[in-house]
DNA sequence: TTGTACGCGTTATCAC
DNA sequence: GTGATAACGCGTACAA
């Protein structure tokens, strides 16, 4: 096994043909005599040829590369999407080029310019905060798909789940189990998903004829630590509650731990519902009832869709559904 | 904000200079008249110039891209490393190109050839199974660093923690707390880390004059599910045990849940120690005592080291230490 | 200090 | 079917 660096010129000489012919058999897009083709193939093999993407891209205008703009790696949900994206591109010939926008518009625009400079053939935006105007400019320039975020008027190029509806279902589940005093620990207040999940909470309560009690709504930032702090605040306020709806699973972990520390049992005394269904949640004590966001599938679907777009075809992005996973962190109130 | 596609030729015309001069001010490596420089800078700005990496790479032979070979995304530890890698390259001008080897030698070689075809300036191997011969070939060809795996004779180009020592410390901690019947749930048996962690377990016991009881050693595969199955097997065997050392945290989660289901308390009845310290472990119930592997730092250090290598400097990779995080899943045996 | 001309490896457009 | 030859956008000797 060696890692050579030969060019089509070497192959051409070895096979006694011209560079053009070599190029033809490589790209398989023109008719070549089967004998010469074999000779070329043979030369390629024995010389261990590997095409140079830069030359190829410069000449063809295609990079076979996709810019993937993430927002702060380490967030469980977006990590799931990233993994799906990688899987989705595997074997397609396209490679994902990851850059990180850090949930900051200026950074995001900067990294987008970077990948544009690298002449990516398409763009995958995982979340993000850029304006609709910039988004529109991007879309005019190259195939672009947004994942994990709903952009108004852009449904065709978005892969997302209906956060409002999913949150509403989760809270409805608590209501159906007899809970009335349902607290919510929110996510980062300026974050679209956080806002939508709160809206779902509000909606479900409202439909049950319950008004939101501000005393039961806690700030948070999607971290376990914020879940712990929220519980402490909640207990200090002294308002009774029998269930907590958490903006995501990490928050739920913190909530569960804080309750345990106060001697409050889950789910016997207080029920918990999370959001995301990250891998660990099924193995919590007790296993966490949570809204499953199919991050992997979303990433894969987005990648597959983008490949179609880049090949000039149209693509129909699947509608993703948040699914409530019933596990053991919710008790029926007698 | 627009995403233009102008070339140095456009700038040259706009600024009334030659392309070479434009190139000079861009690369900042030759003396140019400050007035012409300003004119060029101005033209660049107003035209929204962004260099074309392909042309640049083709001409210079540098891609400013690093191939990062992962092995199956979604594994908590390697994900931490990946995140560190991204952070480590941020702002250096280098972009990481992720490909996935899926813990399979043939796949790994294939994706390596892919990134080599893309003329990456360096290579970061996250784990992996390729032969030392291939590794050596790679090293001769371009700057290469291995992360998360110890390669004999390659210490200078590796960022890893001493798994044997760390596991040994973890088990010693259990011994010091009075535990004698310590079970271990292993990782994938052909996996180097799994082997080393078992070796550490064996060593610690042996040093305490205890022989490994095969009945207390369980197979596993680094998954929570395998932790559950291991506990069930263990209980069926009927051998007494007061502690379980787990090959990683996911296994520990499964073990903890399975014990809970059998009415066995943690840590009162059985203590647990994990390995990895993934983000969720600090918020388990109870918070998990585990060996912290500084995945993020490892990724960052590897990236920083590789940048140095690529710039022709030497690099000294830090020695990473596994650190036992004392939390609440281990009880002192009275 | 600046401009000219060539090369990087490939694809694309012509002829043959 | 096949082979010259011109792009592709940029870096860089070399000359001016």
XYZ file of C-alpha atoms (C1' of nucleotides) in Angstrom:
700
model
C 0.000 0.000 0.000
C 1.464 3.284 -1.038
C 0.095 6.769 -1.264
C 1.380 8.005 -4.610
C 0.998 11.303 -6.347
C 0.790 10.650 -10.045
C -1.003 12.747 -12.625
C -2.958 11.977 -15.735
C 0.121 12.932 -17.697
C 2.042 10.016 -16.208
C -0.799 7.712 -17.030
C -1.049 9.060 -20.539
C 2.619 8.325 -21.147
C 2.422 4.912 -19.559
C -0.599 3.970 -21.658
C 0.613 5.691 -24.820
C -2.443 7.879 -25.126
C -3.180 11.553 -24.674
C -4.204 13.243 -21.479
C -7.647 13.815 -22.916
C -8.239 10.132 -23.329
C -7.191 9.492 -19.791
C -9.589 12.143 -18.635
C -12.318 10.484 -20.661
C -11.968 7.107 -19.067
C -11.748 8.661 -15.641
C -14.974 10.552 -16.073
C -16.584 7.775 -17.991
C -18.647 10.268 -19.939
C -17.435 9.652 -23.477
C -16.982 6.611 -25.629
C -13.483 5.203 -25.673
C -12.172 2.099 -27.329
C -12.413 -0.700 -24.831
C -8.816 -1.709 -25.441
C -7.394 1.723 -24.794
C -9.721 2.059 -21.839
C -8.272 -1.088 -20.365
C -4.759 0.108 -20.984
C -5.510 3.345 -19.202
C -7.236 1.596 -16.343
C -4.253 -0.657 -16.074
C -1.821 2.232 -15.989
C -3.942 3.970 -13.388
C -3.909 0.937 -11.216
C -0.233 0.202 -11.411
C 0.676 3.812 -10.793
C -1.810 4.151 -7.982
C -3.437 7.169 -9.485
C -5.600 9.431 -7.389
C -7.178 12.491 -9.021
C -6.199 15.921 -7.809
C -9.337 17.620 -6.651
C -7.974 21.102 -6.983
C -7.095 20.811 -10.593
C -10.321 19.057 -11.265
C -12.359 21.613 -9.411
C -10.595 24.540 -10.957
C -11.276 23.209 -14.415
C -14.781 21.941 -13.876
C -16.043 24.480 -11.415
C -17.236 21.658 -9.184
C -15.656 21.008 -5.824
C -17.606 17.950 -4.738
C -17.522 19.594 -1.357
C -20.359 20.820 0.791
C -20.052 23.491 3.418
C -21.669 22.464 6.670
C -22.193 25.351 9.032
C -22.672 24.169 12.586
C -23.339 26.251 15.672
C -21.131 25.263 18.526
C -20.431 21.586 18.465
C -21.266 19.661 21.596
C -24.937 20.373 21.641
C -26.487 16.914 21.617
C -29.199 17.619 19.097
C -27.018 19.313 16.529
C -24.367 16.673 17.009
C -26.937 14.083 16.052
C -27.682 16.065 12.930
C -23.983 16.372 12.120
C -23.587 12.643 12.358
C -26.540 12.138 10.077
C -25.016 14.577 7.621
C -21.757 12.679 7.510
C -23.594 9.433 6.980
C -25.760 11.020 4.331
C -22.775 12.135 2.279
C -20.840 8.904 2.658
C -20.500 7.237 -0.701
C -21.944 10.128 -2.681
C -18.574 11.533 -3.680
C -19.268 14.718 -1.773
C -17.280 15.561 1.336
C -18.592 17.793 4.086
C -16.448 20.712 5.150
C -17.374 21.664 8.691
C -17.183 25.200 9.986
C -18.618 26.599 13.172
C -20.760 29.708 13.483
C -20.972 29.667 17.282
C -24.518 31.013 17.286
C -23.240 34.413 16.293
C -24.377 36.124 13.165
C -21.088 37.803 12.355
C -19.103 34.630 12.882
C -21.588 32.721 10.834
C -21.344 35.106 7.891
C -17.585 34.926 8.129
C -17.391 31.152 8.003
C -19.916 31.117 5.191
C -17.638 33.364 3.194
C -14.798 31.013 3.968
C -16.576 27.993 2.578
C -17.828 30.009 -0.371
C -14.228 30.862 -1.100
C -13.616 27.181 -1.173
C -16.221 26.986 -3.883
C -18.409 24.465 -2.170
C -21.120 23.055 -4.385
C -23.754 23.360 -1.704
C -24.441 24.605 1.757
C -25.991 22.981 4.775
C -26.953 25.329 7.566
C -27.453 23.637 10.931
C -29.489 26.086 12.895
C -28.039 29.541 12.742
C -29.129 33.103 13.016
C -28.465 34.866 9.735
C -31.087 37.144 8.254
C -33.606 35.992 5.716
C -32.086 38.417 3.260
C -28.682 36.757 3.494
C -30.339 33.375 3.343
C -32.078 34.426 0.184
C -28.822 35.665 -1.342
C -27.219 32.351 -0.534
C -30.054 30.397 -2.036
C -29.705 32.335 -5.280
C -26.048 31.541 -5.374
C -25.919 27.852 -4.646
C -28.037 24.935 -3.393
C -28.743 25.541 0.256
C -30.667 23.610 2.850
C -31.371 24.574 6.433
C -31.592 21.840 9.058
C -33.029 21.963 12.533
C -34.626 25.332 12.066
C -37.857 26.460 10.518
C -37.508 29.424 8.217
C -40.801 31.106 7.327
C -41.447 30.857 3.606
C -38.579 28.442 3.181
C -40.304 25.217 4.094
C -39.130 23.596 0.874
C -35.498 24.003 1.808
C -35.815 23.198 5.479
C -35.652 20.008 7.461
C -37.166 20.584 10.849
C -39.707 19.348 13.302
C -42.644 21.361 14.476
C -41.393 22.374 17.892
C -44.628 24.027 18.933
C -46.665 20.955 18.132
C -44.220 18.545 19.715
C -44.008 20.548 22.917
C -47.767 20.851 22.972
C -48.118 17.083 22.712
C -45.645 16.541 25.489
C -47.526 18.838 27.829
C -50.844 17.362 26.756
C -49.519 14.009 27.841
C -48.864 15.411 31.285
C -52.329 16.932 31.353
C -53.924 13.654 30.347
C -52.147 11.998 33.228
C -53.871 14.400 35.527
C -51.147 16.980 36.065
C -52.298 20.543 36.505
C -49.390 22.351 38.100
C -46.842 21.892 35.351
C -43.628 23.853 35.526
C -41.430 24.566 32.558
C -37.695 25.140 32.436
C -37.031 27.102 29.275
C -34.049 27.251 26.945
C -32.074 30.283 25.904
C -34.707 32.959 25.644
C -33.599 34.352 22.305
C -33.408 30.924 20.730
C -36.177 30.118 18.273
C -36.571 26.535 19.441
C -36.789 27.673 23.041
C -39.488 30.143 22.139
C -41.453 27.582 20.169
C -41.277 24.987 22.910
C -42.565 27.485 25.404
C -45.318 28.378 23.000
C -46.319 24.715 22.801
C -46.401 24.597 26.590
C -48.562 27.687 26.738
C -50.870 26.366 24.044
C -51.463 23.001 25.678
C -52.255 24.617 28.999
C -54.522 27.153 27.375
C -56.445 24.439 25.541
C -56.970 22.744 28.875
C -58.331 25.963 30.268
C -55.284 26.604 32.382
C -53.510 29.911 32.452
C -49.732 29.958 32.568
C -48.515 30.682 36.058
C -45.367 32.799 35.703
C -44.196 31.369 38.988
C -43.900 27.993 37.345
C -41.899 29.207 34.369
C -38.156 29.124 34.879
C -35.339 30.485 32.830
C -32.694 28.119 31.559
C -30.047 27.785 28.912
C -30.335 24.195 27.700
C -27.702 23.058 30.234
C -28.049 20.551 33.052
C -26.777 23.155 35.452
C -29.633 25.456 34.544
C -32.015 22.611 35.305
C -30.578 22.299 38.783
C -30.846 25.994 39.403
C -34.381 26.074 38.100
C -35.493 23.419 40.559
C -33.906 25.271 43.429
C -35.659 28.454 42.404
C -38.918 26.617 42.017
C -38.708 25.086 45.476
C -37.835 28.431 46.993
C -40.917 29.964 45.447
C -42.940 27.364 47.272
C -45.483 26.927 44.523
C -46.782 23.379 44.273
C -45.989 21.479 41.082
C -46.326 17.872 40.077
C -44.514 17.907 36.756
C -41.708 19.688 34.933
C -41.474 20.100 31.190
C -37.874 20.705 30.195
C -36.610 22.567 27.139
C -34.239 19.702 26.417
C -32.887 16.496 27.872
C -29.801 18.048 29.449
C -32.048 20.323 31.454
C -34.101 17.295 32.428
C -31.006 15.556 33.774
C -30.278 18.536 35.978
C -33.872 18.742 37.128
C -33.935 15.076 38.008
C -30.724 15.312 39.991
C -31.804 18.413 41.873
C -35.105 16.813 42.813
C -33.328 13.698 44.008
C -31.100 15.821 46.189
C -34.157 17.327 47.833
C -35.588 13.911 48.471
C -38.262 14.327 45.838
C -38.924 11.158 43.914
C -39.280 10.886 40.157
C -41.857 10.104 38.973
C -43.768 9.336 42.176
C -43.667 12.907 43.473
C -42.796 14.851 40.360
C -42.927 13.829 36.709
C -40.444 14.992 34.103
C -40.601 15.291 30.335
C -37.594 16.229 28.239
C -36.987 17.187 24.643
C -34.493 15.693 22.129
C -34.222 12.062 23.192
C -30.476 12.084 23.184
C -28.850 8.681 23.424
C -28.392 8.637 27.176
C -32.009 9.453 28.022
C -33.279 5.930 27.564
C -30.875 4.849 30.316
C -31.550 7.527 32.869
C -32.980 6.558 36.218
C -35.791 6.454 35.516
C -35.652 6.323 31.735
C -36.737 9.724 30.520
C -40.007 10.367 28.764
C -39.050 12.842 26.090
C -39.768 14.189 22.641
C -37.676 12.403 20.115
C -36.239 14.666 17.447
C -34.882 12.433 14.718
C -31.598 14.291 14.418
C -29.787 11.589 12.515
C -32.579 11.160 10.015
C -32.818 14.907 9.603
C -29.130 15.168 8.827
C -29.277 12.287 6.397
C -32.354 13.609 4.664
C -30.832 17.033 4.337
C -27.630 15.623 2.881
C -29.513 13.439 0.435
C -31.716 16.340 -0.585
C -28.773 18.595 -1.112
C -27.064 16.032 -3.312
C -30.146 16.002 -5.515
C -30.212 19.768 -5.696
C -26.545 19.877 -6.589
C -27.154 17.419 -9.379
C -29.785 19.699 -10.770
C -32.695 17.578 -9.717
C -35.470 18.753 -7.479
C -35.825 17.375 -4.021
C -38.698 16.817 -1.717
C -37.640 17.103 1.889
C -39.524 14.821 4.252
C -41.622 16.366 6.998
C -40.056 15.366 10.283
C -42.222 14.525 13.232
C -41.344 14.965 16.847
C -42.403 11.790 18.581
C -43.125 11.480 22.271
C -41.228 8.532 23.694
C -43.195 7.201 26.593
C -40.797 5.931 29.213
C -40.824 6.014 32.966
C -40.418 9.567 34.179
C -44.104 10.409 34.086
C -46.586 9.137 36.663
C -50.348 9.170 36.495
C -51.816 11.452 39.107
C -54.528 9.658 41.025
C -24.083 41.596 2.340
C -23.458 39.834 -0.913
C -21.567 36.713 -1.774
C -19.572 37.723 -4.845
C -17.256 35.739 -6.989
C -14.574 38.094 -8.196
C -11.031 37.199 -9.170
C -7.743 38.955 -8.818
C -8.068 39.919 -12.446
C -11.105 42.039 -11.642
C -9.268 43.645 -8.794
C -6.240 44.257 -10.956
C -8.346 46.097 -13.511
C -10.217 48.050 -10.889
C -6.989 49.141 -9.221
C -5.059 49.630 -12.449
C -2.308 47.231 -11.529
C -1.251 43.779 -12.634
C -2.532 40.521 -11.252
C 0.839 39.845 -9.686
C 0.659 42.974 -7.626
C -2.748 41.991 -6.384
C -1.373 38.606 -5.485
C 1.436 40.290 -3.630
C -0.748 42.382 -1.393
C -2.999 39.417 -0.724
C -0.140 37.265 0.425
C 1.603 40.119 2.106
C 4.966 38.544 1.382
C 6.569 41.131 -0.881
C 7.105 44.836 -0.688
C 4.517 46.910 -2.464
C 4.112 50.658 -2.626
C 1.782 51.643 0.162
C -0.338 53.682 -2.214
C -0.876 50.867 -4.687
C -1.436 48.525 -1.782
C -4.198 50.727 -0.510
C -5.723 50.955 -3.949
C -5.721 47.188 -4.212
C -7.118 46.741 -0.715
C -9.816 49.203 -1.600
C -10.703 47.388 -4.784
C -10.791 44.113 -2.920
C -13.160 45.510 -0.380
C -15.564 47.145 -2.750
C -15.683 44.080 -4.952
C -16.052 41.738 -2.025
C -13.148 39.619 -3.079
C -12.717 36.151 -1.676
C -9.773 34.057 -2.856
C -10.452 30.860 -4.746
C -8.872 28.110 -2.746
C -8.613 25.727 -5.643
C -6.634 28.016 -7.830
C -4.525 29.013 -4.911
C -3.949 25.446 -3.862
C -3.195 24.272 -7.338
C -0.603 26.952 -7.747
C 0.935 26.802 -4.315
C 0.558 23.137 -3.557
C -1.025 24.016 -0.216
C -4.656 23.272 0.501
C -4.991 24.733 3.976
C -7.097 21.696 4.630
C -6.575 18.877 7.079
C -8.019 15.435 6.716
C -9.656 14.227 9.915
C -10.335 10.518 9.929
C -12.948 9.589 12.497
C -14.261 6.143 13.344
C -18.008 6.074 13.543
C -19.335 9.317 14.833
C -21.588 9.175 17.839
C -19.135 7.605 20.201
C -19.016 10.089 23.069
C -15.278 10.083 23.555
C -14.333 10.525 19.923
C -17.031 13.140 19.517
C -15.353 15.115 22.267
C -12.104 14.852 20.393
C -13.758 15.941 17.153
C -15.125 19.002 18.840
C -11.722 19.823 20.230
C -10.249 19.428 16.775
C -12.700 21.885 15.267
C -11.969 24.368 18.012
C -8.265 23.837 17.595
C -8.354 24.704 13.909
C -10.678 27.673 14.289
C -8.858 30.819 13.346
C -5.752 29.067 12.036
C -6.789 29.253 8.402
C -6.953 25.489 8.183
C -10.257 23.721 7.709
C -10.879 20.167 8.811
C -12.270 17.753 6.249
C -14.050 14.954 8.086
C -14.229 11.450 6.753
C -15.311 8.319 8.555
C -13.414 5.054 8.707
C -16.066 3.120 10.635
C -13.502 1.122 12.566
C -12.715 -0.878 9.452
C -9.279 -1.012 8.005
C -10.317 -1.153 4.368
C -12.762 1.698 4.748
C -10.175 3.684 6.603
C -7.580 3.268 3.881
C -10.154 4.239 1.312
C -11.144 7.461 3.012
C -7.504 8.268 3.604
C -6.896 7.997 -0.111
C -9.844 10.271 -0.661
C -8.486 13.026 1.519
C -5.027 12.536 0.081
C -6.539 13.084 -3.343
C -7.809 16.331 -1.979
C -4.228 17.176 -1.210
C -4.736 17.852 2.460
C -1.743 19.438 4.148
C -1.962 17.173 7.148
C -3.762 14.237 8.620
C -5.408 13.662 11.960
C -6.270 10.077 12.765
C -8.861 9.664 15.513
C -8.394 6.124 16.678
C -8.352 3.700 13.818
C -6.936 0.359 12.926
C -4.509 0.733 10.053
C -1.201 -1.075 10.163
C 1.970 0.507 11.431
C 3.420 0.120 7.966
C 0.693 2.255 6.414
C 0.991 4.690 9.272
C 4.661 4.966 8.579
C 4.072 5.544 4.869
C 1.621 8.281 5.717
C 4.006 9.920 8.093
C 6.665 10.041 5.401
C 4.234 11.686 3.049
C 2.676 14.407 5.151
C 2.366 15.635 8.735
C 0.281 13.116 10.625
C -0.895 12.921 14.203
C -2.849 10.143 15.863
C -5.322 11.023 18.592
C -6.933 8.802 21.186
C -4.746 5.845 20.435
C -1.310 4.859 21.549
C 0.921 3.659 18.745
C 4.065 1.895 19.920
C 7.153 3.771 18.813
C 5.046 6.710 17.708
C 4.662 8.497 21.017
C 5.886 11.738 19.497
C 3.007 11.867 17.065
C 0.306 10.624 19.384
C -2.057 12.300 21.785
C -3.442 9.729 24.147
C -3.972 8.863 27.758
C -2.483 5.868 29.458
C -5.535 3.664 29.607
C -3.853 0.962 31.632
C -2.754 3.389 34.313
C -6.041 5.226 34.442
C -8.048 2.035 34.748
C -5.649 0.804 37.381
C -6.163 3.969 39.404
C -9.905 3.675 39.129
C -9.876 0.121 40.446
C -7.354 1.047 43.134
C -9.826 3.631 44.327
C -12.429 0.931 44.742
C -9.923 -1.239 46.569
C -9.008 1.561 48.896
C -12.655 1.966 49.727
C -12.685 -1.603 50.876
C -14.136 -3.322 47.841
C -12.845 -6.797 47.116
C -15.390 -8.343 44.797
C -15.081 -5.962 41.904
C -16.752 -6.868 38.652
C -15.761 -5.429 35.310
C -17.878 -4.913 32.218
C -15.482 -4.817 29.301
C -15.605 -3.030 25.971
C -15.342 -4.541 22.530
C -12.814 -7.301 23.000
C -10.700 -6.521 19.949
C -10.525 -2.841 20.780
C -7.185 -1.652 22.094
C -8.685 0.651 24.719
C -10.901 -2.126 25.976
C -7.936 -4.418 26.308
C -5.887 -1.798 28.124
C -8.653 -0.968 30.557
C -9.067 -4.606 31.393
C -5.325 -4.848 31.846
C -5.470 -1.979 34.330
C -8.231 -3.754 36.195
C -6.214 -6.958 36.309
C -3.116 -5.102 37.427
C -4.784 -3.270 40.279
C -6.321 -6.455 41.592
C -3.093 -8.341 41.259
C -1.210 -5.657 43.145
C -3.733 -6.029 45.938
C -3.120 -9.757 45.980
C -6.435 -10.559 44.393
C -6.770 -12.901 41.480
C -9.216 -12.045 38.732
C -12.383 -14.064 39.086
C -13.564 -14.857 35.558
C -17.072 -14.989 36.915
C -16.883 -11.296 37.645
C -15.651 -10.321 34.190
C -18.405 -9.553 31.708
C -18.325 -8.967 27.994
C -19.626 -5.708 26.649
C -19.435 -3.443 23.653
C -19.256 0.069 25.101
C -23.054 0.411 24.893
C -25.535 1.008 27.698
C -27.468 -2.021 26.565
C -24.423 -4.204 27.114
C -24.194 -2.811 30.634
C -27.736 -3.926 31.326
C -27.102 -7.368 29.960
C -23.900 -7.660 31.931
C -25.672 -6.969 35.207
C -28.333 -9.535 34.416
C -25.683 -12.104 33.660
C -23.806 -11.204 36.787
C -26.854 -11.596 38.990
C -27.697 -14.898 37.386
C -24.257 -16.186 38.160
C -24.961 -15.444 41.766
C -21.444 -14.363 42.608
C -21.311 -11.621 45.219
C -19.947 -8.254 44.127
C -19.896 -4.823 45.702
C -18.582 -2.744 42.817
C -18.555 -2.631 39.046
C -15.837 -1.057 36.949
C -17.219 -0.153 33.528
C -15.300 0.130 30.264
C -16.967 3.473 29.613
C -19.709 5.736 30.882
C -22.407 4.459 28.563
C -21.892 0.997 30.011
C -22.075 2.521 33.476
C -25.450 4.070 32.685
C -26.786 0.689 31.686
C -25.331 -0.963 34.765
C -26.850 1.631 37.022
C -30.273 1.259 35.462
C -30.199 -2.538 35.576
C -29.225 -2.490 39.243
C -32.000 -0.054 40.029
C -34.480 -2.333 38.313
C -33.386 -5.169 40.567
C -33.809 -3.007 43.615
C -30.091 -2.731 44.182
C -29.055 0.703 45.359
C -26.119 2.696 44.030
C -23.834 3.298 45.751
C -25.190 1.860 49.018
C -25.295 -1.729 47.756
C -23.069 -1.572 44.735
C -20.540 1.048 43.666
C -19.905 2.008 40.046
C -16.950 3.587 38.293
C -17.063 4.605 34.641
C -14.568 5.739 32.064
C -14.656 8.851 29.821
C -16.510 11.417 31.913
C -18.859 12.346 29.137
C -20.921 15.450 29.745
C -23.977 13.725 31.152
C -22.110 11.743 33.792
C -21.856 14.594 36.262
C -25.665 14.710 36.297
C -26.456 11.052 36.633
C -28.265 9.830 39.706
C -26.005 9.567 41.508
C -23.335 11.590 39.734
C -20.910 9.082 38.286
C -17.398 8.602 39.571
C -15.413 8.113 36.413
C -12.077 8.512 34.684
C -11.977 11.779 32.868
C -10.377 11.580 29.466
C -9.775 15.138 28.310
C -11.177 14.580 24.843
C -11.596 18.229 23.999
C -8.107 19.125 25.115
C -6.714 16.174 23.220
C -8.393 17.278 20.028
C -7.252 20.844 20.467
C -3.699 19.847 21.274
C -3.561 17.558 18.285
C -4.859 20.271 15.979
C -2.423 22.831 17.348
C 0.442 20.379 17.046
C -0.447 19.536 13.495
C -0.557 23.188 12.541
C 2.978 23.535 13.818
C 4.114 20.498 11.883
C 2.485 21.790 8.726
C 4.292 25.066 9.134
C 7.564 23.232 9.267
C 8.087 23.699 12.973
C 8.498 20.888 15.419
C 5.815 20.192 17.950
C 5.806 18.740 21.388
C 2.552 16.990 22.128
C 1.429 17.200 25.737
C 1.118 14.016 27.745
C -2.527 13.593 28.613
C -3.528 12.249 31.978
C -6.636 10.342 32.784
C -8.030 11.842 35.937
C -10.382 10.107 38.317
C -13.349 12.331 39.032
C -14.593 11.502 42.490
C -18.330 11.866 42.565
C -21.085 9.936 44.268
C -21.331 6.495 42.757
C -18.727 4.894 45.016
C -19.387 4.059 48.649
C -16.876 3.151 51.315
C -17.322 -0.405 52.463
C -17.495 -0.535 56.231
C 8.512 48.491 -6.844
C 5.920 46.486 -10.694
C 4.655 43.772 -14.907
C 5.209 39.463 -18.038
C 4.942 34.853 -18.754
C 4.676 30.366 -17.377
C 3.122 26.370 -14.591
C -0.026 23.813 -11.305
C -3.488 19.144 -13.011
C -7.757 18.792 -14.993
C -11.766 19.522 -17.937
C -13.776 21.237 -22.200
C -13.716 22.564 -27.082
C -12.414 21.988 -30.912
C -10.487 19.667 -34.881
C -8.915 15.302 -36.969
C -12.453 7.456 -31.040
C -8.650 10.418 -30.296
C -5.354 14.301 -29.729
C -3.931 19.220 -29.447
C -4.981 23.316 -27.048
C -7.294 26.684 -24.458
C -9.248 27.778 -20.234
C -9.812 27.617 -14.737
C -7.524 31.468 -10.826
C -3.539 32.062 -8.667
C 1.660 32.081 -7.355
C 6.201 33.110 -8.794
C 10.544 33.344 -11.194
C 12.307 36.588 -14.162
C 12.716 40.694 -16.347
C 11.953 45.663 -16.466
